[in-house]
mmCIF file of C-alpha atoms in Angstrom:
data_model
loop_
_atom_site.group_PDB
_atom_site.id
_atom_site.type_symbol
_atom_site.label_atom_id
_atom_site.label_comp_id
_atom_site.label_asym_id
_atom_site.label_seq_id
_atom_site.Cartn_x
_atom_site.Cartn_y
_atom_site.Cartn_z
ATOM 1 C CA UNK A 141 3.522 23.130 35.048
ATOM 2 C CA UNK A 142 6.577 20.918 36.167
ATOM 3 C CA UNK A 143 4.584 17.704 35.861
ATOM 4 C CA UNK A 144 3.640 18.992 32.276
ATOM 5 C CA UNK A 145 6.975 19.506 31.563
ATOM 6 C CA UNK A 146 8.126 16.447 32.975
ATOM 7 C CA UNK A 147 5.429 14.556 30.365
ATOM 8 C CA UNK A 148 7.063 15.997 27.432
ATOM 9 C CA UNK A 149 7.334 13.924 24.572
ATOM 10 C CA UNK A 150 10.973 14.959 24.153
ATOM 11 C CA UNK A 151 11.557 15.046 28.219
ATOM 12 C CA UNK A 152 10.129 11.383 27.926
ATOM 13 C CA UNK A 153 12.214 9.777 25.681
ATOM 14 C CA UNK A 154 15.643 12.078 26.040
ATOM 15 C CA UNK A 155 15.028 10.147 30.355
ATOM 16 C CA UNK A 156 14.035 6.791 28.984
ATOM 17 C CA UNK A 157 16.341 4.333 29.857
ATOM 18 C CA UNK A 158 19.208 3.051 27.552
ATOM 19 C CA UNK A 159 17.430 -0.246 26.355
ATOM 20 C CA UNK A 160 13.706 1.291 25.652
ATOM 21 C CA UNK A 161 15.937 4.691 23.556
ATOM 22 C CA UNK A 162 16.903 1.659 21.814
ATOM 23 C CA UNK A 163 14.133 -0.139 20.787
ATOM 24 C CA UNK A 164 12.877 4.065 19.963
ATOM 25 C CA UNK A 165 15.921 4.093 17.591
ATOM 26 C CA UNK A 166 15.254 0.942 15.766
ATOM 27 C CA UNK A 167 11.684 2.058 15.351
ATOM 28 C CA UNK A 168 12.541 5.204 13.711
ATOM 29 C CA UNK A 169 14.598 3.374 11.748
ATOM 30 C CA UNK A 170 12.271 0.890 10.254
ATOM 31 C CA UNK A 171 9.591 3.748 9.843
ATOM 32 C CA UNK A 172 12.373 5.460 7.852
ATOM 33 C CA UNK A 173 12.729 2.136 5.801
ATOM 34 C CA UNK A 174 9.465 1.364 4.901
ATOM 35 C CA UNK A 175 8.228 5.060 3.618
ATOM 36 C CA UNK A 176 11.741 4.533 1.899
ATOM 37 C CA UNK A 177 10.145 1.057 0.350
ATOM 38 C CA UNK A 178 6.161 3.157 0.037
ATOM 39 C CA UNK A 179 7.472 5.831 -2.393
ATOM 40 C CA UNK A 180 9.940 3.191 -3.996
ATOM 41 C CA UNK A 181 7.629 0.525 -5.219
ATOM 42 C CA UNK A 182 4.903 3.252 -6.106
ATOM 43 C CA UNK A 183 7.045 4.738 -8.422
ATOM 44 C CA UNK A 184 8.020 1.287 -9.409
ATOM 45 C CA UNK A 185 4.142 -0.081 -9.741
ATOM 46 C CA UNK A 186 3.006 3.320 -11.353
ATOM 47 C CA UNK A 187 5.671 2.968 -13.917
ATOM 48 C CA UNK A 188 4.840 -0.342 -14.833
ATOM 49 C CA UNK A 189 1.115 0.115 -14.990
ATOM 50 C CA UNK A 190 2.293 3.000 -17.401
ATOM 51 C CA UNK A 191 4.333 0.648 -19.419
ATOM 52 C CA UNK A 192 1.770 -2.231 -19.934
ATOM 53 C CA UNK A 193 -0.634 0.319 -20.929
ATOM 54 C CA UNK A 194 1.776 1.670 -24.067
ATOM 55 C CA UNK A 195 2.875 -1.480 -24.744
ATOM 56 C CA UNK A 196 -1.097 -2.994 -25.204
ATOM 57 C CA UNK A 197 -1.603 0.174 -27.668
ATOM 58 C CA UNK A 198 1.278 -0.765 -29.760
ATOM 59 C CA UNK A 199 0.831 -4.074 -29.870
ATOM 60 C CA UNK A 200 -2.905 -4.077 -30.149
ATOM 61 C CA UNK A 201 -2.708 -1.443 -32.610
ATOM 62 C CA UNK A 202 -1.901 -3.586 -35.117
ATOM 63 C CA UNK A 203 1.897 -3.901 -35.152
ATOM 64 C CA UNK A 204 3.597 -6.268 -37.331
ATOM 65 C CA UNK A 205 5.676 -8.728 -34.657
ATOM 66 C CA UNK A 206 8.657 -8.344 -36.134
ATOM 67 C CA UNK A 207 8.779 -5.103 -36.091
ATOM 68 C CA UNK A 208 7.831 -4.986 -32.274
ATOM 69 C CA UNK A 209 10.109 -7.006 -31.141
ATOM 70 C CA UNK A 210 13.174 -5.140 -32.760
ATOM 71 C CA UNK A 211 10.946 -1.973 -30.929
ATOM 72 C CA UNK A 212 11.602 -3.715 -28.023
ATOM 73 C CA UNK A 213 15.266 -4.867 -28.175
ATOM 74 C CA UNK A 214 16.659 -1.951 -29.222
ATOM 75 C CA UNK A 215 15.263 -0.006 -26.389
ATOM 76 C CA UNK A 216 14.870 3.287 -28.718
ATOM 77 C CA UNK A 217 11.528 4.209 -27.179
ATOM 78 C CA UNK A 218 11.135 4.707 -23.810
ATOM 79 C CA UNK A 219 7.225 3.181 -23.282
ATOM 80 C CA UNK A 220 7.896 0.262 -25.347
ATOM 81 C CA UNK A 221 9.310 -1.775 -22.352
ATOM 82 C CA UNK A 222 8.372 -3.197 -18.842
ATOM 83 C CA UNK A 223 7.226 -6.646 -18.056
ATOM 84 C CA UNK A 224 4.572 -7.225 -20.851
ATOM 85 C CA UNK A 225 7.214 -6.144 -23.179
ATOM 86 C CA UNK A 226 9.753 -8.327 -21.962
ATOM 87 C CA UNK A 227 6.976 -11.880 -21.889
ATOM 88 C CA UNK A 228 6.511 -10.655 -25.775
ATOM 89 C CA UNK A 229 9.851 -10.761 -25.823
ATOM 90 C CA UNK A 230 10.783 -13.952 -24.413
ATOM 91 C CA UNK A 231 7.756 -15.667 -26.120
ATOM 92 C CA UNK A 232 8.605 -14.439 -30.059
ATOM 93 C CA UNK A 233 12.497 -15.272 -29.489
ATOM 94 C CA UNK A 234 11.443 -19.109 -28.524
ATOM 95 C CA UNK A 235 8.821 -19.357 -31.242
ATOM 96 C CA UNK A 236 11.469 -17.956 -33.707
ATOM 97 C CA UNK A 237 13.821 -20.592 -32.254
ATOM 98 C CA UNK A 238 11.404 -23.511 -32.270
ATOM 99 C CA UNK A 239 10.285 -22.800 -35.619
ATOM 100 C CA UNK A 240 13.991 -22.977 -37.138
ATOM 101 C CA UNK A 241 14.325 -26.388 -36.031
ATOM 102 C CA UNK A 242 14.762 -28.734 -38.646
ATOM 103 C CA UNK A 243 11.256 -31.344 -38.071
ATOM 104 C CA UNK A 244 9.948 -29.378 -35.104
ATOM 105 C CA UNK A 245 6.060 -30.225 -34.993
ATOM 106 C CA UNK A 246 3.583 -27.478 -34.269
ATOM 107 C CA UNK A 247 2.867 -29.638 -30.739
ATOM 108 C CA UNK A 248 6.601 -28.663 -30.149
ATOM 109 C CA UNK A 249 6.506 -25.227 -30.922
ATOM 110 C CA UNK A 250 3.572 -23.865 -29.041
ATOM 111 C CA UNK A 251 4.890 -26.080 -25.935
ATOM 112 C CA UNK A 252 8.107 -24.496 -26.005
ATOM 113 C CA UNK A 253 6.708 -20.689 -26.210
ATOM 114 C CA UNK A 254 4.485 -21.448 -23.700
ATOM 115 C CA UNK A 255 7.080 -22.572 -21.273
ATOM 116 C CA UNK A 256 9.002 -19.441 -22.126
ATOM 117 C CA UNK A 257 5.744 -17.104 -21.359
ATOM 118 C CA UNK A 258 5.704 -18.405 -18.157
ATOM 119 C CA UNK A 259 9.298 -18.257 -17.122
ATOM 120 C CA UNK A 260 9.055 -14.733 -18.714
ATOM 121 C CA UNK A 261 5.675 -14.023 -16.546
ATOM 122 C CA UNK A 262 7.350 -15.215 -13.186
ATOM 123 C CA UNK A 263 10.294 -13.457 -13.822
ATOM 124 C CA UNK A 264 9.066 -10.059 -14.042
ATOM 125 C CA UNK A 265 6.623 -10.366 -10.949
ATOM 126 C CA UNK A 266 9.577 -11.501 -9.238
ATOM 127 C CA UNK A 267 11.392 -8.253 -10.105
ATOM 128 C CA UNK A 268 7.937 -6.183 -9.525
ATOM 129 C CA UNK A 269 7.770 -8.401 -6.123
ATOM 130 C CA UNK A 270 10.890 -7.182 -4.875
ATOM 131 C CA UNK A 271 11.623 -5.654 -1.547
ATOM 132 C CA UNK A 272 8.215 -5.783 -1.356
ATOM 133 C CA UNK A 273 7.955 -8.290 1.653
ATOM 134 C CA UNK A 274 10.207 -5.616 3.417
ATOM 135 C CA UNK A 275 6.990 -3.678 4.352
ATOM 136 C CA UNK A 276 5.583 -6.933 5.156
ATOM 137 C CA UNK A 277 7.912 -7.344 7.542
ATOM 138 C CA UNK A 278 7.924 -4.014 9.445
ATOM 139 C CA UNK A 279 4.168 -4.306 9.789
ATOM 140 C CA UNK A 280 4.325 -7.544 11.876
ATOM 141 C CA UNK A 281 7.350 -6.944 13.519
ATOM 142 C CA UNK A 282 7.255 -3.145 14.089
ATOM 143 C CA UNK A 283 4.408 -3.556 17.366
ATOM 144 C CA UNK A 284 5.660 -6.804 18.857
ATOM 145 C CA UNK A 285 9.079 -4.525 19.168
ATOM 146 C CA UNK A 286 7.499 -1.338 20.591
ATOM 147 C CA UNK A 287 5.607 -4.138 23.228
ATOM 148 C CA UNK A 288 9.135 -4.973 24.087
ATOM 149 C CA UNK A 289 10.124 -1.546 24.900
ATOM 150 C CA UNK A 290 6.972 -0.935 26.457
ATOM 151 C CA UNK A 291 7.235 -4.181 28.872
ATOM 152 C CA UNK A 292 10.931 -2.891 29.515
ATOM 153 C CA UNK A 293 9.829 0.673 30.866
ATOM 154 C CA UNK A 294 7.094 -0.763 33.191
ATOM 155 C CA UNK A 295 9.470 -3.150 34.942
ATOM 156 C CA UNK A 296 11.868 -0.266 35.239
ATOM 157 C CA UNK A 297 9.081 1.422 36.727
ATOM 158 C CA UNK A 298 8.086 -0.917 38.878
ATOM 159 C CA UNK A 299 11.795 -1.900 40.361
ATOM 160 C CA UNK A 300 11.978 1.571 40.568
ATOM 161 C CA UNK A 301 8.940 1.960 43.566
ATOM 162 C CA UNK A 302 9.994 -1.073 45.098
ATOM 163 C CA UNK A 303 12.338 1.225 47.149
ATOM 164 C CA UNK A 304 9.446 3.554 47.595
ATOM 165 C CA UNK A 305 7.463 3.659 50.623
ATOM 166 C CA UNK A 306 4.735 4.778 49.493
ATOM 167 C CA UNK A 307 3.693 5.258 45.415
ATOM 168 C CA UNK A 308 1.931 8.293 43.778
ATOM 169 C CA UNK A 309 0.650 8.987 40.897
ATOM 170 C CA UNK A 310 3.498 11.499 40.159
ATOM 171 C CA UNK A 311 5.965 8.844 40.668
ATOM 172 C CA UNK A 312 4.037 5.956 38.256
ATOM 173 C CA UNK A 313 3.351 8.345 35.551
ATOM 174 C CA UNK A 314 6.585 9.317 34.065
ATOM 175 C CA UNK A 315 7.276 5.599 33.971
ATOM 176 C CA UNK A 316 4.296 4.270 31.684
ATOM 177 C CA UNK A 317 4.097 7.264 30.053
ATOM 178 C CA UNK A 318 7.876 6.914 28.683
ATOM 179 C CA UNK A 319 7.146 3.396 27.775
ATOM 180 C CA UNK A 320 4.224 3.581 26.182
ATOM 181 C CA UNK A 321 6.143 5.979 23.734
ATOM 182 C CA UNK A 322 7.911 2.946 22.481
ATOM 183 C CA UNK A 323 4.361 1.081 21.608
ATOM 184 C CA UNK A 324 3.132 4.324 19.792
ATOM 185 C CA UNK A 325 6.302 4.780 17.806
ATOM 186 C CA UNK A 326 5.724 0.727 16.664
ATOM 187 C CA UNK A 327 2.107 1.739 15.190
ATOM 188 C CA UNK A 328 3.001 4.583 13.724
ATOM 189 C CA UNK A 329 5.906 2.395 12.404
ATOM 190 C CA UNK A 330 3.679 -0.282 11.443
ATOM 191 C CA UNK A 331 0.021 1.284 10.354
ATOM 192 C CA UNK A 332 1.163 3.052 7.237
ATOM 193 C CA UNK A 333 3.673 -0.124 6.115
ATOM 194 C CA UNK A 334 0.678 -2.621 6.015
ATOM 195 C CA UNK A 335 -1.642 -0.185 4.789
ATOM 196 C CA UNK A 336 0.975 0.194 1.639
ATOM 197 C CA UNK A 337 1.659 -3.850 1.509
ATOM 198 C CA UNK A 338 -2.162 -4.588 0.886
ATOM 199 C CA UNK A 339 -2.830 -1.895 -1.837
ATOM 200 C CA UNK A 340 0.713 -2.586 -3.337
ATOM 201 C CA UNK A 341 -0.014 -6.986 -3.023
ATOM 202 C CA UNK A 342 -3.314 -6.265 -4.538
ATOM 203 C CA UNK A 343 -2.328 -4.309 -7.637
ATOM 204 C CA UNK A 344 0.762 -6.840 -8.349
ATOM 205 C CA UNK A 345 -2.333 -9.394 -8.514
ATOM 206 C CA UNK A 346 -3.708 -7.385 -10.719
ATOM 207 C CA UNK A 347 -0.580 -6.697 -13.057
ATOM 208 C CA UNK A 348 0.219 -10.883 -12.391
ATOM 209 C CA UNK A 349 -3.732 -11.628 -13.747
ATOM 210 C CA UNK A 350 -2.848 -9.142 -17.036
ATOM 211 C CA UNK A 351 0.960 -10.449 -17.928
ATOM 212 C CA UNK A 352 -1.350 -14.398 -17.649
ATOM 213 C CA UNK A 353 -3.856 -13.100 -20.141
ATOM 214 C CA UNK A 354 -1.671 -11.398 -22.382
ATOM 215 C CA UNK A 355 0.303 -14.555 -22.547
ATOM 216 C CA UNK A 356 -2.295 -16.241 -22.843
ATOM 217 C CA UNK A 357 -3.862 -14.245 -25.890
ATOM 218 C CA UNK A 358 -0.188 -13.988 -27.559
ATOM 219 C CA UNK A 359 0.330 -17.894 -27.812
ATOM 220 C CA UNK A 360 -3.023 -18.532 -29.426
ATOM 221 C CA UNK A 361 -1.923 -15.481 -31.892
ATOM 222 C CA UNK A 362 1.164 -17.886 -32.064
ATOM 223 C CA UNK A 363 -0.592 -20.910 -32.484
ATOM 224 C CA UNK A 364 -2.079 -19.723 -35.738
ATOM 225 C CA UNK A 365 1.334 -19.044 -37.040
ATOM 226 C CA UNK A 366 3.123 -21.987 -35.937
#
């Protein structure tokens, strides 16, 4: 019973020694960052999956241009907004622009909208992107820190039998065990921020390969005006 007590989870780490309770701390404290960053960028990704969804049904739906892009500007309605809405934006302002330009050549105008779709495109996957290599970073780094602690413990073990005469198990035990505390808490530190930086990359791909398109689809609508 005194051994099991001993092994505690909380008897482990509360007898650790000062450097391996810190490499505990600044584990928690990463873990606590990135499920801070998890339920951040969801919301944030969620939101503007919402947003290019309403924004493709009003301006697929027929729309005058115009009309949208006042929509959008004045801010009045709550789903017409997000990144699509703001590459419509930048692209109709520059073609409205171009096209006041005393001589401007069609050549000119649909160069000069495109330039602003992309700007416009990289710009808001900049601002979806953000933070994001945060979790990124916990997921690499997160292990290779618990290791540390981990190495740490087992050399205070072992300098600690060096003035033993003879080693048990009993005496070994409490030593790994408390270090190998620190590698667990940089997994569990670790698993669930790569886990979130994969599905998270992959659907900002996603949301990247639909702002391209629509671009793409709203200067050849352009085009035809310019």
């Amino acid at each position: 019973m005194n051994s099991s007590a001993d092994l505690s989870i909380l008897h482990l780490v509360t007898q650790a020694s000062v450097p391996v309770q810190a490499v505990m701390l600044l584990l928690v404290l990463m873990s606590l960052w990135s499920w801070w960053l998890i339920f951040y960028k969801g919301g944030l990704i969620r939101d503007a999956k919402r947003r290019i969804r309403a924004f493709d049904d009003a301006f697929w739906g027929g729309s005058d241009l115009t009309s949208l892009y006042n929509r959008v500007r004045e801010g009045g309605s709550r789903d017409i907004g997000g990144a699509q809405a703001e590459v419509f934006s930048a692209g109709f302002r520059e073609f409205v622009k171009q096209k006041k330009q005393a001589n401007a050549t069609k050549e000119a105008i649909v160069d000069g909208t495109r330039r602003a779709l992309k700007v416009a495109v990289e710009r808001e996957m900049d601002r979806l992107e953000h933070r994001l290599p945060g979790l990124a970073t916990v997921a690499s780094v997160a292990p290779y820190i618990g290791l540390l602690g981990t190495v740490w413990g087992i050399m205070n073990s072992f300098r600690g039998l060096a003035s033993v005469g003879q080693a048990t198990l009993a005496q070994v035990a409490p030593g790994i065990a408390e270090a190998l505390i620190a590698t667990a808490i940089g997994l569990f530190a670790a698993i669930p921020a790569v886990v979130a930086y994969n599905r998270y990359q992959a659907e900002l791909d996603r949301i990247n390969t639909q702002l391209d398109t629509f671009a793409e689809e709203f200067l050849n609508i352009l085009q035809r005006q310019a």
